[in-house]
PDB file of C-alpha atoms in Angstrom:
ATOM      1  CA  UNK K   1      45.469 -28.665  18.875  1.00 39.00           C
ATOM      2  CA  UNK K   2      44.854 -29.097  22.608  1.00 38.00           C
ATOM      3  CA  UNK K   3      41.264 -29.970  23.411  1.00 39.00           C
ATOM      4  CA  UNK K   4      40.235 -28.482  26.742  1.00 45.00           C
ATOM      5  CA  UNK K   5      36.971 -30.378  27.071  1.00 61.00           C
ATOM      6  CA  UNK K   6      38.471 -33.663  28.199  1.00 69.00           C
ATOM      7  CA  UNK K   7      35.148 -34.926  29.390  1.00 72.00           C
ATOM      8  CA  UNK K   8      33.663 -34.661  25.898  1.00 79.00           C
ATOM      9  CA  UNK K   9      36.399 -36.501  24.086  1.00 88.00           C
ATOM     10  CA  UNK K  10      35.670 -39.988  25.477  1.00 88.00           C
ATOM     11  CA  UNK K  11      32.038 -39.457  24.477  1.00 85.00           C
ATOM     12  CA  UNK K  12      33.114 -38.373  20.999  1.00 90.00           C
ATOM     13  CA  UNK K  13      35.396 -41.423  20.779  1.00 92.00           C
ATOM     14  CA  UNK K  14      32.579 -43.719  21.850  1.00 89.00           C
ATOM     15  CA  UNK K  15      30.196 -42.331  19.226  1.00 90.00           C
ATOM     16  CA  UNK K  16      32.834 -42.595  16.514  1.00 94.00           C
ATOM     17  CA  UNK K  17      33.505 -46.197  17.566  1.00 94.00           C
ATOM     18  CA  UNK K  18      29.758 -46.836  17.175  1.00 91.00           C
ATOM     19  CA  UNK K  19      30.141 -45.821  13.540  1.00 93.00           C
ATOM     20  CA  UNK K  20      28.719 -42.311  13.783  1.00 91.00           C
ATOM     21  CA  UNK K  21      30.158 -39.217  12.201  1.00 94.00           C
ATOM     22  CA  UNK K  22      30.790 -36.590  14.879  1.00 93.00           C
ATOM     23  CA  UNK K  23      30.953 -32.841  14.303  1.00 91.00           C
ATOM     24  CA  UNK K  24      32.595 -30.533  16.829  1.00 88.00           C
ATOM     25  CA  UNK K  25      34.643 -27.345  17.094  1.00 88.00           C
ATOM     26  CA  UNK K  26      38.195 -27.901  18.293  1.00 88.00           C
ATOM     27  CA  UNK K  27      40.055 -25.108  20.086  1.00 85.00           C
ATOM     28  CA  UNK K  28      43.635 -23.842  20.009  1.00 87.00           C
ATOM     29  CA  UNK K  29      45.964 -22.610  17.298  1.00 89.00           C
ATOM     30  CA  UNK K  30      48.193 -25.633  16.777  1.00 91.00           C
ATOM     31  CA  UNK K  31      46.513 -26.681  13.516  1.00 92.00           C
ATOM     32  CA  UNK K  32      46.774 -23.320  11.778  1.00 90.00           C
ATOM     33  CA  UNK K  33      46.486 -22.590   8.924  1.00 90.00           C
ATOM     34  CA  UNK K  34      44.335 -25.641   8.169  1.00 90.00           C
ATOM     35  CA  UNK K  35      41.992 -25.511  11.177  1.00 92.00           C
ATOM     36  CA  UNK K  36      41.139 -22.278  12.981  1.00 89.00           C
ATOM     37  CA  UNK K  37      40.409 -23.275  16.587  1.00 88.00           C
ATOM     38  CA  UNK K  38      37.088 -22.135  18.033  1.00 87.00           C
ATOM     39  CA  UNK K  39      35.876 -21.225  14.539  1.00 89.00           C
ATOM     40  CA  UNK K  40      36.048 -24.197  12.175  1.00 92.00           C
ATOM     41  CA  UNK K  41      34.108 -27.420  12.690  1.00 91.00           C
ATOM     42  CA  UNK K  42      35.582 -30.798  11.914  1.00 94.00           C
ATOM     43  CA  UNK K  43      33.834 -34.057  11.079  1.00 95.00           C
ATOM     44  CA  UNK K  44      35.357 -37.173  12.635  1.00 96.00           C
ATOM     45  CA  UNK K  45      34.983 -40.814  11.605  1.00 96.00           C
ATOM     46  CA  UNK K  46      36.567 -44.120  12.546  1.00 96.00           C
ATOM     47  CA  UNK K  47      40.328 -44.050  11.938  1.00 96.00           C
ATOM     48  CA  UNK K  48      40.532 -46.608   9.151  1.00 93.00           C
ATOM     49  CA  UNK K  49      43.258 -46.763   6.484  1.00 92.00           C
ATOM     50  CA  UNK K  50      45.476 -44.191   8.173  1.00 96.00           C
ATOM     51  CA  UNK K  51      48.063 -42.463   6.034  1.00 95.00           C
ATOM     52  CA  UNK K  52      50.751 -39.873   6.591  1.00 96.00           C
ATOM     53  CA  UNK K  53      49.057 -36.488   6.247  1.00 95.00           C
ATOM     54  CA  UNK K  54      45.772 -37.503   7.880  1.00 96.00           C
ATOM     55  CA  UNK K  55      44.523 -35.302  10.735  1.00 97.00           C
ATOM     56  CA  UNK K  56      43.626 -37.494  13.706  1.00 97.00           C
ATOM     57  CA  UNK K  57      42.239 -37.237  17.223  1.00 96.00           C
ATOM     58  CA  UNK K  58      44.645 -39.081  19.525  1.00 95.00           C
ATOM     59  CA  UNK K  59      44.941 -39.801  23.238  1.00 94.00           C
ATOM     60  CA  UNK K  60      48.694 -39.308  23.527  1.00 92.00           C
ATOM     61  CA  UNK K  61      48.659 -39.793  27.313  1.00 91.00           C
ATOM     62  CA  UNK K  62      45.790 -40.837  29.566  1.00 89.00           C
ATOM     63  CA  UNK K  63      43.155 -38.077  29.225  1.00 85.00           C
ATOM     64  CA  UNK K  64      45.480 -35.900  27.173  1.00 88.00           C
ATOM     65  CA  UNK K  65      44.156 -35.438  23.675  1.00 91.00           C
ATOM     66  CA  UNK K  66      45.398 -33.739  20.542  1.00 92.00           C
ATOM     67  CA  UNK K  67      43.935 -33.163  17.110  1.00 94.00           C
ATOM     68  CA  UNK K  68      47.099 -33.210  15.017  1.00 96.00           C
ATOM     69  CA  UNK K  69      48.410 -34.436  11.694  1.00 96.00           C
ATOM     70  CA  UNK K  70      50.275 -37.714  11.114  1.00 96.00           C
ATOM     71  CA  UNK K  71      53.832 -36.808  10.131  1.00 95.00           C
ATOM     72  CA  UNK K  72      55.273 -40.314  10.171  1.00 96.00           C
ATOM     73  CA  UNK K  73      53.843 -43.809  10.308  1.00 96.00           C
ATOM     74  CA  UNK K  74      55.909 -46.946  10.862  1.00 95.00           C
ATOM     75  CA  UNK K  75      53.946 -50.089  11.506  1.00 93.00           C
ATOM     76  CA  UNK K  76      51.949 -49.428  14.662  1.00 95.00           C
ATOM     77  CA  UNK K  77      53.886 -46.318  15.653  1.00 97.00           C
ATOM     78  CA  UNK K  78      52.846 -42.832  14.657  1.00 97.00           C
ATOM     79  CA  UNK K  79      54.456 -39.425  14.953  1.00 97.00           C
ATOM     80  CA  UNK K  80      52.030 -36.526  15.140  1.00 97.00           C
ATOM     81  CA  UNK K  81      52.591 -32.796  14.898  1.00 96.00           C
ATOM     82  CA  UNK K  82      50.402 -29.719  14.889  1.00 94.00           C
ATOM     83  CA  UNK K  83      50.560 -27.865  11.579  1.00 93.00           C
ATOM     84  CA  UNK K  84      50.733 -24.601  13.506  1.00 92.00           C
ATOM     85  CA  UNK K  85      53.597 -25.756  15.723  1.00 91.00           C
ATOM     86  CA  UNK K  86      57.212 -24.910  14.956  1.00 90.00           C
ATOM     87  CA  UNK K  87      58.642 -27.832  16.884  1.00 88.00           C
ATOM     88  CA  UNK K  88      57.466 -30.639  19.130  1.00 90.00           C
ATOM     89  CA  UNK K  89      55.957 -33.929  18.050  1.00 94.00           C
ATOM     90  CA  UNK K  90      53.841 -36.538  19.771  1.00 95.00           C
ATOM     91  CA  UNK K  91      54.317 -40.273  19.549  1.00 96.00           C
ATOM     92  CA  UNK K  92      51.593 -42.862  19.890  1.00 96.00           C
ATOM     93  CA  UNK K  93      50.375 -46.158  18.523  1.00 97.00           C
ATOM     94  CA  UNK K  94      47.401 -46.898  16.291  1.00 96.00           C
ATOM     95  CA  UNK K  95      45.432 -47.971  19.362  1.00 95.00           C
ATOM     96  CA  UNK K  96      45.571 -44.420  20.683  1.00 96.00           C
ATOM     97  CA  UNK K  97      44.099 -42.924  17.524  1.00 97.00           C
ATOM     98  CA  UNK K  98      40.426 -42.310  18.310  1.00 96.00           C
ATOM     99  CA  UNK K  99      39.195 -40.740  15.097  1.00 97.00           C
ATOM    100  CA  UNK K 100      40.158 -39.255  11.760  1.00 97.00           C
ATOM    101  CA  UNK K 101      39.078 -35.898  10.279  1.00 96.00           C
ATOM    102  CA  UNK K 102      37.241 -36.240   6.964  1.00 95.00           C
ATOM    103  CA  UNK K 103      35.932 -32.692   6.621  1.00 93.00           C
ATOM    104  CA  UNK K 104      36.701 -29.179   7.875  1.00 94.00           C
ATOM    105  CA  UNK K 105      33.874 -26.661   7.690  1.00 92.00           C
ATOM    106  CA  UNK K 106      34.365 -22.931   7.971  1.00 87.00           C
ATOM    107  CA  UNK K 107      31.584 -20.960   9.703  1.00 81.00           C
ATOM    108  CA  UNK K 108      30.516 -19.445   6.395  1.00 75.00           C
ATOM    109  CA  UNK K 109      29.272 -22.872   5.398  1.00 70.00           C
ATOM    110  CA  UNK K 110      32.134 -23.639   3.063  1.00 77.00           C
ATOM    111  CA  UNK K 111      34.136 -26.831   3.357  1.00 82.00           C
ATOM    112  CA  UNK K 112      37.883 -26.340   3.520  1.00 82.00           C
ATOM    113  CA  UNK K 113      39.713 -28.764   1.245  1.00 80.00           C
ATOM    114  CA  UNK K 114      41.049 -31.875   2.960  1.00 84.00           C
ATOM    115  CA  UNK K 115      44.690 -32.118   2.054  1.00 85.00           C
ATOM    116  CA  UNK K 116      47.577 -34.218   3.269  1.00 87.00           C
ATOM    117  CA  UNK K 117      49.590 -30.968   3.387  1.00 88.00           C
ATOM    118  CA  UNK K 118      52.680 -32.495   1.791  1.00 87.00           C
ATOM    119  CA  UNK K 119      54.244 -29.130   1.036  1.00 87.00           C
ATOM    120  CA  UNK K 120      53.425 -27.685   4.470  1.00 88.00           C
ATOM    121  CA  UNK K 121      54.928 -30.701   6.225  1.00 88.00           C
ATOM    122  CA  UNK K 122      58.155 -30.234   4.309  1.00 87.00           C
ATOM    123  CA  UNK K 123      58.599 -26.516   4.859  1.00 87.00           C
ATOM    124  CA  UNK K 124      59.204 -26.584   8.613  1.00 85.00           C
ATOM    125  CA  UNK K 125      62.118 -24.157   8.346  1.00 85.00           C
ATOM    126  CA  UNK K 126      60.018 -21.382   6.825  1.00 88.00           C
ATOM    127  CA  UNK K 127      56.850 -22.219   8.755  1.00 90.00           C
ATOM    128  CA  UNK K 128      57.324 -19.403  11.268  1.00 89.00           C
ATOM    129  CA  UNK K 129      57.238 -16.860   8.442  1.00 89.00           C
ATOM    130  CA  UNK K 130      54.177 -18.370   6.744  1.00 89.00           C
ATOM    131  CA  UNK K 131      52.269 -18.556  10.030  1.00 89.00           C
ATOM    132  CA  UNK K 132      53.089 -14.906  10.685  1.00 89.00           C
ATOM    133  CA  UNK K 133      51.758 -13.951   7.253  1.00 89.00           C
ATOM    134  CA  UNK K 134      48.643 -16.091   7.871  1.00 87.00           C
ATOM    135  CA  UNK K 135      47.980 -14.348  11.196  1.00 86.00           C
ATOM    136  CA  UNK K 136      48.274 -10.915   9.592  1.00 86.00           C
ATOM    137  CA  UNK K 137      46.269 -11.658   6.472  1.00 84.00           C
ATOM    138  CA  UNK K 138      43.623 -14.155   7.549  1.00 77.00           C
ATOM    139  CA  UNK K 139      42.865 -13.579  11.241  1.00 69.00           C
TER     140      UNK K 139
ATOM    141  CA  UNK A   1       4.740 -26.357  22.446  1.00 92.00           C
ATOM    142  CA  UNK A   2       6.874 -29.428  21.756  1.00 91.00           C
ATOM    143  CA  UNK A   3      10.534 -30.299  21.573  1.00 91.00           C
ATOM    144  CA  UNK A   4      12.410 -30.088  18.295  1.00 87.00           C
ATOM    145  CA  UNK A   5      13.099 -33.642  17.128  1.00 86.00           C
ATOM    146  CA  UNK A   6      16.595 -34.996  16.538  1.00 86.00           C
ATOM    147  CA  UNK A   7      18.146 -34.563  19.985  1.00 88.00           C
ATOM    148  CA  UNK A   8      19.491 -37.510  21.953  1.00 86.00           C
ATOM    149  CA  UNK A   9      19.936 -37.524  25.713  1.00 90.00           C
ATOM    150  CA  UNK A  10      23.173 -39.158  26.802  1.00 85.00           C
ATOM    151  CA  UNK A  11      24.401 -39.582  30.373  1.00 85.00           C
ATOM    152  CA  UNK A  12      27.786 -38.053  31.133  1.00 79.00           C
ATOM    153  CA  UNK A  13      29.010 -38.222  34.731  1.00 77.00           C
ATOM    154  CA  UNK A  14      26.465 -36.536  36.995  1.00 81.00           C
ATOM    155  CA  UNK A  15      24.836 -34.686  34.137  1.00 85.00           C
ATOM    156  CA  UNK A  16      23.324 -35.369  30.748  1.00 88.00           C
ATOM    157  CA  UNK A  17      24.280 -34.208  27.299  1.00 85.00           C
ATOM    158  CA  UNK A  18      21.520 -33.275  24.911  1.00 88.00           C
ATOM    159  CA  UNK A  19      23.094 -33.596  21.473  1.00 84.00           C
ATOM    160  CA  UNK A  20      21.750 -33.063  17.970  1.00 84.00           C
ATOM    161  CA  UNK A  21      21.930 -36.551  16.575  1.00 81.00           C
ATOM    162  CA  UNK A  22      20.752 -38.414  13.510  1.00 79.00           C
ATOM    163  CA  UNK A  23      21.308 -42.036  12.552  1.00 73.00           C
ATOM    164  CA  UNK A  24      24.725 -41.214  11.081  1.00 80.00           C
ATOM    165  CA  UNK A  25      25.753 -37.854  12.472  1.00 82.00           C
ATOM    166  CA  UNK A  26      26.227 -36.387  15.944  1.00 83.00           C
ATOM    167  CA  UNK A  27      26.762 -32.638  16.168  1.00 81.00           C
ATOM    168  CA  UNK A  28      28.577 -31.563  19.340  1.00 80.00           C
ATOM    169  CA  UNK A  29      28.135 -27.935  18.338  1.00 76.00           C
ATOM    170  CA  UNK A  30      24.426 -28.288  18.937  1.00 74.00           C
ATOM    171  CA  UNK A  31      24.641 -29.532  22.496  1.00 77.00           C
ATOM    172  CA  UNK A  32      23.623 -28.485  25.987  1.00 83.00           C
ATOM    173  CA  UNK A  33      24.031 -30.133  29.353  1.00 85.00           C
ATOM    174  CA  UNK A  34      21.036 -30.962  31.548  1.00 90.00           C
ATOM    175  CA  UNK A  35      20.977 -31.806  35.225  1.00 91.00           C
ATOM    176  CA  UNK A  36      19.116 -34.836  36.572  1.00 93.00           C
ATOM    177  CA  UNK A  37      15.712 -33.157  36.962  1.00 94.00           C
ATOM    178  CA  UNK A  38      15.868 -31.393  33.583  1.00 94.00           C
ATOM    179  CA  UNK A  39      16.835 -34.698  31.958  1.00 95.00           C
ATOM    180  CA  UNK A  40      13.866 -36.371  33.683  1.00 95.00           C
ATOM    181  CA  UNK A  41      11.553 -33.689  32.288  1.00 96.00           C
ATOM    182  CA  UNK A  42      13.067 -33.973  28.812  1.00 95.00           C
ATOM    183  CA  UNK A  43      12.642 -37.753  28.754  1.00 94.00           C
ATOM    184  CA  UNK A  44       8.979 -37.386  29.660  1.00 95.00           C
ATOM    185  CA  UNK A  45       8.051 -34.724  27.107  1.00 95.00           C
ATOM    186  CA  UNK A  46      10.344 -35.642  24.206  1.00 93.00           C
ATOM    187  CA  UNK A  47       7.636 -37.739  22.554  1.00 90.00           C
ATOM    188  CA  UNK A  48       4.670 -35.573  23.512  1.00 91.00           C
ATOM    189  CA  UNK A  49       2.790 -33.815  20.730  1.00 91.00           C
ATOM    190  CA  UNK A  50       2.217 -30.847  23.039  1.00 93.00           C
ATOM    191  CA  UNK A  51       3.071 -29.731  26.552  1.00 95.00           C
ATOM    192  CA  UNK A  52       3.222 -26.573  28.634  1.00 94.00           C
ATOM    193  CA  UNK A  53       4.555 -25.346  31.972  1.00 95.00           C
ATOM    194  CA  UNK A  54       1.788 -27.157  33.851  1.00 96.00           C
ATOM    195  CA  UNK A  55       2.808 -30.465  32.242  1.00 96.00           C
ATOM    196  CA  UNK A  56       6.347 -29.969  33.531  1.00 96.00           C
ATOM    197  CA  UNK A  57       5.135 -28.837  36.955  1.00 96.00           C
ATOM    198  CA  UNK A  58       2.980 -31.977  37.275  1.00 96.00           C
ATOM    199  CA  UNK A  59       5.959 -34.136  36.330  1.00 96.00           C
ATOM    200  CA  UNK A  60       8.109 -32.445  38.984  1.00 97.00           C
ATOM    201  CA  UNK A  61       5.404 -32.905  41.617  1.00 96.00           C
ATOM    202  CA  UNK A  62       5.132 -36.595  40.738  1.00 96.00           C
ATOM    203  CA  UNK A  63       8.879 -37.183  41.122  1.00 96.00           C
ATOM    204  CA  UNK A  64      10.237 -34.660  43.626  1.00 96.00           C
ATOM    205  CA  UNK A  65       9.125 -33.374  47.017  1.00 95.00           C
ATOM    206  CA  UNK A  66       8.426 -29.774  46.088  1.00 95.00           C
ATOM    207  CA  UNK A  67       5.504 -27.415  46.593  1.00 96.00           C
ATOM    208  CA  UNK A  68       3.173 -26.747  43.631  1.00 96.00           C
ATOM    209  CA  UNK A  69       4.412 -23.135  43.524  1.00 96.00           C
ATOM    210  CA  UNK A  70       8.053 -24.225  43.433  1.00 96.00           C
ATOM    211  CA  UNK A  71       7.296 -26.854  40.784  1.00 96.00           C
ATOM    212  CA  UNK A  72       5.598 -24.277  38.561  1.00 96.00           C
ATOM    213  CA  UNK A  73       8.465 -21.808  39.036  1.00 96.00           C
ATOM    214  CA  UNK A  74      11.008 -24.500  38.143  1.00 96.00           C
ATOM    215  CA  UNK A  75       8.908 -25.561  35.149  1.00 96.00           C
ATOM    216  CA  UNK A  76       8.824 -21.974  33.845  1.00 96.00           C
ATOM    217  CA  UNK A  77      12.567 -21.630  34.341  1.00 95.00           C
ATOM    218  CA  UNK A  78      13.191 -24.886  32.477  1.00 94.00           C
ATOM    219  CA  UNK A  79      10.995 -23.872  29.558  1.00 94.00           C
ATOM    220  CA  UNK A  80      12.745 -20.499  29.390  1.00 93.00           C
ATOM    221  CA  UNK A  81      16.192 -22.119  29.226  1.00 90.00           C
ATOM    222  CA  UNK A  82      15.033 -24.633  26.605  1.00 91.00           C
ATOM    223  CA  UNK A  83      13.593 -21.789  24.529  1.00 89.00           C
ATOM    224  CA  UNK A  84      16.883 -19.907  24.771  1.00 86.00           C
ATOM    225  CA  UNK A  85      18.698 -23.054  23.614  1.00 83.00           C
ATOM    226  CA  UNK A  86      16.238 -23.278  20.690  1.00 83.00           C
ATOM    227  CA  UNK A  87      15.045 -26.726  21.734  1.00 89.00           C
ATOM    228  CA  UNK A  88      11.328 -25.951  21.530  1.00 90.00           C
ATOM    229  CA  UNK A  89       8.844 -25.173  18.805  1.00 88.00           C
ATOM    230  CA  UNK A  90       5.331 -23.761  19.132  1.00 83.00           C
ATOM    231  CA  UNK A  91       4.044 -25.901  16.254  1.00 67.00           C
TER     232      UNK A  91
END
């Protein structure tokens, strides 16, 4: 999920580093079907105890931020991918992970379940079809 | 009127962010940006039990070289925008 408000992200990162929980609404469609950009809110905390399947806010290049899921983790190196993307991954180190998502809130006040999306991560080949169904049924 | 408690003023570049903030949680969905003069006004009324457009106009006159008429007009405009952003309460 591309975050257009680059100026806000360093502030968000700073507050998270201070130990605060930060709520904001990400934009974009790259985390469908788990996060609907511009609609759902996410709560971010310090990125401790990272695991494959966590959704993280990362600075993958200077001032270029994504809110994507960890698809692989080897020592200090992480591979990220948007759940709504059909291809394309990002690579970064733990140092570039600014925050971790601990809650996703839909506008109706319900919390979406936080999942590591094991099944979704392993069905890349049929993802295009499922995303198409999601767009028709849920949007 | 007075300001609704729970907002923190944070500098960001040439402007200021007014963010809903508690000890543990910062909500970027409840946020507006303020320019330098609006931030100055906010800082000076945030702890006041009550203020009105004349309070803001007096603050502007004390800090900036403006006419009383211009200060009052700016004060009214500021209060209007704060009301629209739901930052004020009449209680």
